[in-house]
Tab-separated table of C-alpha atoms in Angstrom:
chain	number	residue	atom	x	y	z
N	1	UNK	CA	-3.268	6.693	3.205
N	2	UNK	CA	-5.639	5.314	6.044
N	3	UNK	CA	-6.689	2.069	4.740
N	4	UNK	CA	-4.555	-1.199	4.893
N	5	UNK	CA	-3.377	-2.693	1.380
N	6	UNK	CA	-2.855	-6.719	0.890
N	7	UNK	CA	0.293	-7.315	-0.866
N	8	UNK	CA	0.539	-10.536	-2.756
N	9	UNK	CA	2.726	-12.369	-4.511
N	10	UNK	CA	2.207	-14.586	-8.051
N	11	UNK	CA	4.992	-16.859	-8.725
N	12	UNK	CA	6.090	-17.891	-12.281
N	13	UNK	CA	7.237	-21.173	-13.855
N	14	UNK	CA	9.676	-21.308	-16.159
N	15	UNK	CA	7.282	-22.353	-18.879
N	16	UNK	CA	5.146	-18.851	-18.185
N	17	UNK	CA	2.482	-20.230	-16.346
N	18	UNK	CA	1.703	-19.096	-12.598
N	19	UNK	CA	2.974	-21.569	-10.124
N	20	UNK	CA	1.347	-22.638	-7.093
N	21	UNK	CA	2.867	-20.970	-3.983
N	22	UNK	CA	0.020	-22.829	-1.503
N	23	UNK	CA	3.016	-24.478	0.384
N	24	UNK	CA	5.687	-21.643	-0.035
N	25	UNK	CA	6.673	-19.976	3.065
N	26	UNK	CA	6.391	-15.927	2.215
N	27	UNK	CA	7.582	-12.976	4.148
N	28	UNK	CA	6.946	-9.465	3.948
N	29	UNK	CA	8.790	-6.717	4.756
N	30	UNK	CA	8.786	-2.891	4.887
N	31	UNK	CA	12.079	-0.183	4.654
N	32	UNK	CA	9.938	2.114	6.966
N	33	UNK	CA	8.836	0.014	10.114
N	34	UNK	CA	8.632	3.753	11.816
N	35	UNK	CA	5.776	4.432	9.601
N	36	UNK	CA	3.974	1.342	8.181
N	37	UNK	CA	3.778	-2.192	9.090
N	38	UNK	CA	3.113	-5.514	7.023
N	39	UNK	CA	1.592	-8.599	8.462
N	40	UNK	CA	2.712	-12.219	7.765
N	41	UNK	CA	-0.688	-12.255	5.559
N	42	UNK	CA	0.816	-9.420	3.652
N	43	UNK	CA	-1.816	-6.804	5.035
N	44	UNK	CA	0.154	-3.530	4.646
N	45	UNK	CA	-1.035	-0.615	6.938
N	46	UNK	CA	0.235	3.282	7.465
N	47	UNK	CA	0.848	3.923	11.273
N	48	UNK	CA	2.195	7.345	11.313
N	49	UNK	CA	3.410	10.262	9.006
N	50	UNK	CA	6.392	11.992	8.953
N	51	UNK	CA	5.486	14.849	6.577
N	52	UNK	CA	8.626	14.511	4.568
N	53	UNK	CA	8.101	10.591	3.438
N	54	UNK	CA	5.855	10.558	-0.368
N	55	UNK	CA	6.717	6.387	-0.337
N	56	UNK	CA	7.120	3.327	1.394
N	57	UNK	CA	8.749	0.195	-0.187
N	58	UNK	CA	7.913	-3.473	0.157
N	59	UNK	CA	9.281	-6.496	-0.732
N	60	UNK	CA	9.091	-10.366	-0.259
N	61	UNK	CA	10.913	-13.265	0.198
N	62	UNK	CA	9.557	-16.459	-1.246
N	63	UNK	CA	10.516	-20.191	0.835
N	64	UNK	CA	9.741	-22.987	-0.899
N	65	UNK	CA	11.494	-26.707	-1.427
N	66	UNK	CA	14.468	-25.623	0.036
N	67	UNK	CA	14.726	-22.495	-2.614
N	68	UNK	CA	14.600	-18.839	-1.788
N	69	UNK	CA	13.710	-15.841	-3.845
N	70	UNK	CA	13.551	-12.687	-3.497
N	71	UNK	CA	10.963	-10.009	-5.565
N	72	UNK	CA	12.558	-6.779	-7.064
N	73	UNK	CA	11.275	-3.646	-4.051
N	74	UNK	CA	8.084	-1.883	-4.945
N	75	UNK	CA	7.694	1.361	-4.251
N	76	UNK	CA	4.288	2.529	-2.650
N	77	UNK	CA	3.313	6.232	-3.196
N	78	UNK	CA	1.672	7.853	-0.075
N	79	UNK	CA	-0.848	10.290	-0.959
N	80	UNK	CA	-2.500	12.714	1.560
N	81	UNK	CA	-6.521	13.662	1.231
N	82	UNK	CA	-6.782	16.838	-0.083
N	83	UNK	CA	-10.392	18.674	-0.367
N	84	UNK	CA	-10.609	21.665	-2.801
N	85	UNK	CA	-13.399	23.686	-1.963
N	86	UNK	CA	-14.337	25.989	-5.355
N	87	UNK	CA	-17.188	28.177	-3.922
N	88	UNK	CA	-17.518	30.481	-7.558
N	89	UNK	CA	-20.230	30.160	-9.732
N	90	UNK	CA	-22.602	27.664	-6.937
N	91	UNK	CA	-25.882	29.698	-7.283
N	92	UNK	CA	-28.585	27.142	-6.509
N	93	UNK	CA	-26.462	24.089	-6.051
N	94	UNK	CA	-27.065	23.943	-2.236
N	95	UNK	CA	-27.961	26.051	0.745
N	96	UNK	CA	-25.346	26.876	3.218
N	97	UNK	CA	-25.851	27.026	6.932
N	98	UNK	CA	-23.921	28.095	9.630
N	99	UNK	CA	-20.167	29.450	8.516
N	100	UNK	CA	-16.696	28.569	7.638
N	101	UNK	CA	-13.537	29.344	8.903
């Protein structure tokens, strides 16, 4: 949730193979630009949280001899850190200091 992402994108020839996008002109683009924001590198990072939002999608648009594409939305699940804290059964594991509230 607080680290960036790089998107990419892998184009395929008709034969299978992986085509060369070098050349190809790609965008990026986010449906929540209130809460994330993707670079024209494709480096996707989380600027807020709304508290009700569990995704983000992205998508791309590929430019290249005059032909556009466009690749199907993904859909990026936003996970919050959560610490569970199981203090039964810790006899001799470590020493505490100090307290917890």
């Amino acid at each position: 949730m607080t680290r960036a992402a790089r998107l990419s994108v892998i184009g395929y020839l008709d034969n299978g193979l992986i085509g060369d996008l070098t050349h190809a002109n790609v965008q990026y683009f986010v449906d929540r630009t209130d809460l994330a924001v993707v670079d024209s590198s494709g480096l996707l990072t989380i600027q807020s949280l709304d508290g009700a939002t569990d995704h983000i999608t992205v998508w791309a648009t590929v430019t290249m001899d005059g032909v556009n594409l466009t690749t199907p939305p993904l859909a990026i699940t936003i996970k919050d850190l959560t610490f569970i804290v199981d203090s039964t059964n810790t006899t001799g594991l470590y020493t505490t200091e100090g307290s917890w509230s």
